[in-house]
Amino acid sequence: MNTDYDIIIIGGGPAGLTAGMYGARANLKTLSIEKYLPGGQIANTAEVEDYPGFEHILGSELAQRFESHARKFGLEIVSDNVEEIFKDGEHFVVKAAEKTYTSKTVILATGGSPNLLKVPGELEYAGKGVSYCAICDGAFFKEQVIVVVGGGDAAVEEGIFLTKYGSKVYLIHRRDKLRAQKVIQDRAFRNPKLEIIWDSAVESINGENKVTHVMLKNLKTGVTSRLDCGAVFVFIGFVPNSKITREPLNLDPNGYILTDENMQTSVPGLFACGDVRHQLVRQVTNAVGDATTAAMAASKYIEELEDKHAAKSAAKT
Ligand code: NAP
């Protein structure tokens, strides 16, 4: 079976780059297609302190290390926007905006996109005070009041990071308990520049050319109030990018891809790893572990395919 590549990986975050490193290291012709720059979400994460071996590393630096390590083993990386993936007989066709590629296997490491708050003013002030990336935009709001929305790991960690810039950071959470890990919560509670506004929702984001205030509603009392601020950072989870293949994939009710323990999806030869896959936690550590399994499983799949073809041609002669 002649194809352009043995493995095509869609996505160039930690999962995609790790799968790429293992694929290339196994001497398989391996390509990673990434829409933006390699690194994925981690490249926009301020600081990482829970990746073993690195007590403290900038997300952007960890992303660069993943990339250069994978390239060293021969991973090819292209920037293109994959529009469709489908199976043609035994091989896969990956249609991207610039080019169409073929491969024996595909690994989906497409991650997810941030959820929107869906309140008036959010889209109007995007880039004018509304942001989804603290490391990208935090420095624009030095000595200003910053609002962070959400109660998970991302909101609390990025809220703490934003206290480096803001005069004050208000974390708006819709419940009276954070979802974030205890160790991260404790750090937030100890930070004098961070204040949590419990049981509250942002009803609207308002301004004049740029954000000037939000309107809050206390969900227990129904009381609304105005909070003056220069920026609103939204960290309320994300949607998995799983709707990329024409093949019918088994998904969980939230759209995450279901796989077996070898990262194999419901389509033979199509694997998934990282944040797009259904799992208990979405950490870099388990993304890279699952990506290793996906690459090894893809390699085994290719071997079996080649053995099958060899047996067929032997039977003919
Ligand atoms: P998440 O864990 O799903 O948390 C989302 C938060 O946003 C929850 O607190 C949720 O409130 C709130 N929320 C959801 N929809 C909302 C809405 N419409 N309005 C207001 N609030 C809303 O998402 P995440 O924090 O992005 O984390 C995603 C994954 O990445 C998690 O598995 C997390 O562990 C991982 N992560 C890990 C680290 C780390 O360990 N260093 C850092 C970042 C992310 P409720 O709590 O009420 O549901």
Coordinates of C-alpha atoms and ligand atoms in Angstrom, one line a residue:
M1 CA 0.0 0.0 0.0
N2 CA 1.6 3.2 -1.2
T3 CA 0.8 6.3 0.9
D4 CA 2.6 9.6 1.5
Y5 CA 3.0 8.9 5.2
D6 CA 2.8 6.0 7.6
I7 CA 1.3 8.1 10.3
I8 CA -0.4 11.5 10.0
I9 CA -1.0 13.3 13.3
I10 CA -3.6 16.0 13.4
G11 CA -2.5 18.6 16.0
G12 CA 0.8 19.8 17.2
G13 CA 0.3 20.2 21.0
P14 CA 2.0 18.0 23.6
A15 CA 0.0 14.9 22.5
G16 CA 0.6 15.4 18.8
L17 CA 4.3 16.2 19.2
T18 CA 4.8 13.2 21.5
A19 CA 3.0 10.8 19.1
G20 CA 5.1 12.4 16.4
M21 CA 8.3 11.8 18.3
Y22 CA 7.6 8.1 18.9
G23 CA 6.3 7.6 15.3
A24 CA 9.5 9.1 13.8
R25 CA 11.7 7.4 16.3
A26 CA 10.2 4.0 15.2
N27 CA 11.4 4.9 11.6
L28 CA 7.9 5.5 10.4
K29 CA 7.3 8.4 8.0
T30 CA 5.4 10.7 10.3
L31 CA 3.8 14.1 9.7
S32 CA 2.1 16.4 12.2
I33 CA -0.4 18.9 10.7
E34 CA -1.0 21.9 12.9
K35 CA -3.4 24.8 12.2
Y36 CA -1.4 27.4 14.2
L37 CA 2.1 27.1 15.7
P38 CA 3.3 23.9 17.3
G39 CA 2.8 23.7 21.0
G40 CA -1.0 23.8 21.4
Q41 CA -2.6 25.1 24.6
I42 CA 0.5 24.6 26.7
A43 CA 2.3 27.3 24.6
N44 CA -0.2 29.8 25.9
T45 CA 0.0 28.5 29.5
A46 CA 1.9 30.8 31.8
E47 CA 3.7 28.4 34.1
V48 CA 3.8 24.7 34.4
E49 CA 4.9 23.2 37.7
D50 CA 3.4 19.7 37.5
Y51 CA 5.3 18.2 34.6
P52 CA 7.7 15.6 36.2
G53 CA 11.3 16.6 36.0
F54 CA 10.5 20.3 35.7
E55 CA 9.6 21.9 39.0
H56 CA 8.9 25.1 37.2
I57 CA 8.9 25.8 33.5
L58 CA 7.2 28.3 31.2
G59 CA 4.5 26.7 29.1
S60 CA 6.0 28.2 25.9
E61 CA 9.5 26.7 26.8
L62 CA 8.0 23.3 27.4
A63 CA 6.2 23.5 24.1
Q64 CA 9.4 24.4 22.3
R65 CA 11.2 21.5 23.9
F66 CA 8.5 19.1 22.8
E67 CA 8.8 20.4 19.2
S68 CA 12.6 20.4 18.9
H69 CA 12.8 16.9 20.5
A70 CA 10.2 15.5 18.0
R71 CA 12.0 17.2 15.0
K72 CA 15.3 15.7 16.1
F73 CA 13.9 12.3 15.6
G74 CA 12.6 13.3 12.1
L75 CA 9.0 14.4 12.7
E76 CA 7.8 16.6 9.8
I77 CA 5.6 19.4 10.9
V78 CA 3.4 21.5 8.5
S79 CA 1.1 24.3 9.1
D80 CA -2.2 23.6 7.4
N81 CA -5.9 23.5 8.3
V82 CA -7.3 19.9 8.1
E83 CA -10.8 20.0 6.7
E84 CA -11.7 16.4 6.4
I85 CA -10.4 12.9 7.0
F86 CA -11.9 9.8 5.5
K87 CA -10.9 6.2 4.7
D88 CA -10.4 5.1 1.1
G89 CA -10.1 1.4 1.1
E90 CA -7.4 0.6 3.6
H91 CA -5.7 4.0 3.7
F92 CA -6.7 7.4 5.0
V93 CA -7.1 10.6 3.0
V94 CA -6.4 13.8 4.9
K95 CA -7.8 16.8 3.1
A96 CA -6.3 20.1 4.3
A97 CA -6.7 23.6 2.9
E98 CA -3.3 23.6 1.1
K99 CA -2.8 20.0 0.2
T100 CA -4.3 16.5 0.4
Y101 CA -2.2 13.8 2.0
T102 CA -2.6 10.0 2.3
S103 CA -1.4 7.8 5.2
K104 CA -1.8 4.3 6.6
T105 CA -2.9 5.6 10.0
V106 CA -4.1 8.8 11.5
I107 CA -3.8 10.0 15.1
L108 CA -6.2 12.7 16.2
A109 CA -4.6 15.0 18.7
T110 CA -6.8 18.0 18.0
G111 CA -7.4 19.2 21.5
G112 CA -10.3 21.6 22.1
S113 CA -11.3 25.2 21.8
P114 CA -12.2 27.5 24.7
N115 CA -15.9 27.7 25.7
L116 CA -17.5 31.1 25.2
L117 CA -19.4 32.8 28.0
K118 CA -22.1 33.8 25.6
V119 CA -23.1 37.0 27.3
P120 CA -23.7 40.4 25.7
G121 CA -20.4 42.2 25.0
E122 CA -18.2 39.1 24.9
L123 CA -17.7 39.1 21.2
E124 CA -17.8 42.9 20.8
Y125 CA -14.9 43.3 23.2
A126 CA -12.9 40.3 22.2
G127 CA -9.3 41.6 21.8
K128 CA -10.4 44.8 23.5
G129 CA -10.3 43.5 27.1
V130 CA -11.9 40.1 26.6
S131 CA -9.4 37.3 26.4
Y132 CA -9.0 33.6 26.7
C133 CA -5.2 33.6 27.2
A134 CA -3.5 35.1 30.2
I135 CA 0.0 34.7 29.0
C136 CA -0.8 36.3 25.7
D137 CA -2.7 39.3 27.0
G138 CA -2.1 39.7 30.8
A139 CA 0.7 42.2 30.3
F140 CA -1.7 44.6 28.6
F141 CA -3.6 45.1 31.9
K142 CA -0.8 46.2 34.3
E143 CA -2.2 47.9 37.4
Q144 CA -5.8 47.4 36.2
V145 CA -8.6 45.5 37.8
I146 CA -8.9 42.1 36.1
V147 CA -12.0 39.8 36.1
V148 CA -11.5 36.1 35.6
V149 CA -14.5 33.8 35.0
G150 CA -14.5 30.1 36.0
G151 CA -13.7 27.9 38.9
G152 CA -11.6 25.1 37.4
D153 CA -7.8 24.6 37.3
A154 CA -7.4 26.9 34.4
A155 CA -9.3 29.9 35.9
V156 CA -7.7 29.6 39.3
E157 CA -4.1 29.1 37.9
E158 CA -4.4 31.8 35.3
G159 CA -6.1 34.1 37.9
I160 CA -3.1 33.7 40.2
F161 CA -0.8 34.4 37.3
L162 CA -2.7 37.5 36.4
T163 CA -2.1 39.0 39.9
K164 CA 1.5 39.7 38.6
Y165 CA -0.1 42.3 36.4
G166 CA -3.4 43.5 37.7
S167 CA -3.9 45.8 40.7
K168 CA -6.6 43.3 41.8
V169 CA -8.0 40.1 40.3
Y170 CA -11.6 39.1 40.9
L171 CA -12.4 35.4 40.2
I172 CA -16.1 35.1 39.4
H173 CA -17.5 31.6 40.1
R174 CA -21.0 30.5 39.7
R175 CA -21.0 28.2 42.8
D176 CA -19.7 28.3 46.4
K177 CA -17.0 25.7 45.8
L178 CA -14.1 25.7 43.3
R179 CA -13.6 22.8 40.9
A180 CA -9.8 23.4 40.8
Q181 CA -7.4 21.0 42.6
K182 CA -7.0 21.6 46.3
V183 CA -3.3 22.6 46.0
I184 CA -4.2 25.3 43.4
Q185 CA -7.1 26.5 45.5
D186 CA -4.9 26.9 48.5
R187 CA -2.5 29.1 46.6
A188 CA -5.4 31.2 45.4
F189 CA -6.7 31.6 49.0
R190 CA -3.3 32.8 50.1
N191 CA -2.9 35.4 47.4
P192 CA -3.8 38.8 48.8
K193 CA -4.4 40.3 45.3
L194 CA -7.0 37.6 44.3
E195 CA -10.6 37.8 45.6
I196 CA -13.3 35.2 44.8
I197 CA -16.8 36.4 44.2
W198 CA -18.9 33.3 44.9
D199 CA -22.3 32.2 43.5
S200 CA -22.1 34.8 40.8
A201 CA -22.4 35.0 37.0
V202 CA -21.2 37.7 34.6
E203 CA -24.4 38.9 32.9
S204 CA -22.8 41.3 30.5
I205 CA -19.5 42.8 29.5
N206 CA -19.6 46.5 28.9
G207 CA -17.4 49.3 27.8
E208 CA -16.6 52.1 25.4
N209 CA -14.2 50.9 22.7
K210 CA -12.7 48.7 25.4
V211 CA -13.9 46.9 28.5
T212 CA -14.8 49.2 31.4
H213 CA -17.0 47.0 33.6
V214 CA -19.1 43.9 34.0
M215 CA -22.5 43.4 35.4
L216 CA -22.7 40.6 37.9
K217 CA -25.7 38.7 39.3
N218 CA -25.6 36.8 42.6
L219 CA -27.3 33.6 41.7
K220 CA -28.5 33.0 45.3
T221 CA -29.9 36.4 46.0
G222 CA -30.7 37.6 42.5
V223 CA -29.0 40.9 43.3
T224 CA -27.1 42.5 40.4
S225 CA -24.1 44.7 40.8
R226 CA -21.5 46.6 38.7
L227 CA -17.8 45.8 38.8
D228 CA -15.4 48.2 37.2
C229 CA -12.5 46.4 35.4
G230 CA -10.2 46.7 32.4
A231 CA -10.2 43.1 31.3
V232 CA -12.2 39.9 31.4
F233 CA -10.4 36.6 31.1
V234 CA -12.7 33.6 30.4
F235 CA -11.6 30.1 31.5
I236 CA -14.8 28.0 31.6
G237 CA -13.6 24.8 30.0
F238 CA -13.6 23.9 26.3
V239 CA -15.2 21.9 23.5
P240 CA -13.3 19.0 22.0
N241 CA -12.3 19.3 18.3
S242 CA -13.7 15.9 17.4
K243 CA -15.8 16.8 14.4
I244 CA -13.1 16.6 11.8
T245 CA -13.6 13.1 10.3
R246 CA -16.2 11.8 7.9
E247 CA -15.9 8.4 9.5
P248 CA -18.5 7.8 12.3
L249 CA -16.7 7.9 15.6
N250 CA -18.0 6.8 18.9
L251 CA -18.2 10.0 21.1
D252 CA -19.3 10.6 24.7
P253 CA -22.3 12.9 25.3
N254 CA -19.9 15.9 25.5
G255 CA -18.3 15.1 22.2
Y256 CA -15.1 13.6 23.4
I257 CA -13.7 10.7 21.4
L258 CA -14.1 7.2 23.0
T259 CA -11.1 4.9 22.5
D260 CA -10.0 1.6 23.8
E261 CA -6.9 1.2 26.0
N262 CA -4.7 1.4 22.9
M263 CA -6.1 4.8 21.9
Q264 CA -7.9 3.1 19.0
T265 CA -11.1 4.8 18.0
S266 CA -14.1 3.0 16.6
V267 CA -12.4 3.2 13.2
P268 CA -9.5 0.8 12.6
G269 CA -6.3 2.7 12.0
L270 CA -7.7 5.9 13.5
F271 CA -6.3 6.7 16.9
A272 CA -7.0 9.6 19.3
C273 CA -5.1 11.0 22.3
G274 CA -4.8 14.2 24.4
D275 CA -7.6 16.6 25.3
V276 CA -9.9 15.4 22.4
R277 CA -10.2 12.0 24.0
H278 CA -12.7 11.0 26.7
Q279 CA -10.8 10.7 30.0
L280 CA -10.9 11.7 33.7
V281 CA -8.3 14.4 33.6
R282 CA -6.8 16.5 30.9
Q283 CA -3.2 17.1 31.9
V284 CA 0.0 17.3 29.8
T285 CA 1.3 14.2 31.6
N286 CA -1.5 11.9 30.5
A287 CA -1.7 13.5 27.1
V288 CA 1.9 12.5 26.4
G289 CA 1.4 9.0 27.9
D290 CA -1.6 8.4 25.8
A291 CA 0.2 9.8 22.7
T292 CA 3.0 7.3 23.3
T293 CA 0.5 4.4 23.3
A294 CA -1.3 5.8 20.2
A295 CA 2.0 5.9 18.3
M296 CA 3.0 2.4 19.3
A297 CA -0.4 1.1 18.5
A298 CA -0.3 2.8 15.1
S299 CA 3.1 1.2 14.5
K300 CA 1.7 -2.2 15.4
Y301 CA -1.4 -1.7 13.2
I302 CA 0.9 -0.9 10.2
E303 CA 3.0 -4.0 10.8
E304 CA -0.1 -6.1 10.9
L305 CA -1.4 -4.5 7.7
E306 CA 1.9 -5.1 5.9
D307 CA 2.0 -8.7 7.1
K308 CA -1.5 -9.2 5.7
H309 CA -0.4 -7.8 2.3
A310 CA 2.7 -9.9 2.3
A311 CA 0.7 -13.0 3.0
K312 CA -1.8 -12.1 0.2
S313 CA 1.0 -11.6 -2.4
A314 CA 2.7 -14.8 -1.2
A315 CA -0.5 -16.7 -1.7
K316 CA -0.8 -15.4 -5.3
T317 CA 2.6 -16.6 -6.3
Ligands
NAP1 P1 -13.0 22.7 33.8 O1 -12.2 21.9 34.8 O2 -14.1 22.0 33.0 O3 -13.7 23.9 34.6 C1 -14.5 24.8 34.0 C2 -15.0 25.8 35.1 O4 -15.8 26.8 34.4 C3 -15.8 25.2 36.2 O5 -15.5 25.7 37.4 C4 -17.3 25.5 35.7 O6 -18.1 25.7 36.8 C5 -17.1 26.8 35.0 N1 -18.1 27.1 34.0 C6 -18.4 26.2 33.0 N2 -19.3 26.8 32.2 C7 -19.6 28.0 32.7 C8 -20.4 29.1 32.3 N3 -21.2 29.0 31.3 N4 -20.4 30.2 33.1 C9 -19.6 30.2 34.2 N5 -18.8 29.3 34.6 C10 -18.8 28.2 33.9 O7 -12.1 23.4 32.7 P2 -10.6 24.0 32.8 O8 -10.3 24.7 34.1 O9 -10.3 24.7 31.5 O10 -9.7 22.7 32.8 C11 -9.8 21.8 31.8 C12 -8.9 20.6 32.0 O11 -7.6 21.0 32.0 C13 -9.2 20.0 33.4 O12 -9.1 18.6 33.3 C14 -8.1 20.5 34.3 O13 -7.7 19.6 35.3 C15 -6.9 20.6 33.2 N6 -6.0 21.7 33.6 C16 -5.0 21.4 34.5 C17 -4.2 22.4 35.0 C18 -3.1 22.0 35.9 O14 -3.2 21.0 36.6 N7 -2.1 22.7 36.2 C19 -4.3 23.7 34.5 C20 -5.3 24.0 33.6 C21 -6.2 23.0 33.2 P3 -18.6 24.5 37.7 O15 -17.4 24.2 38.6 O16 -19.8 25.0 38.4 O17 -19.0 23.4 36.8

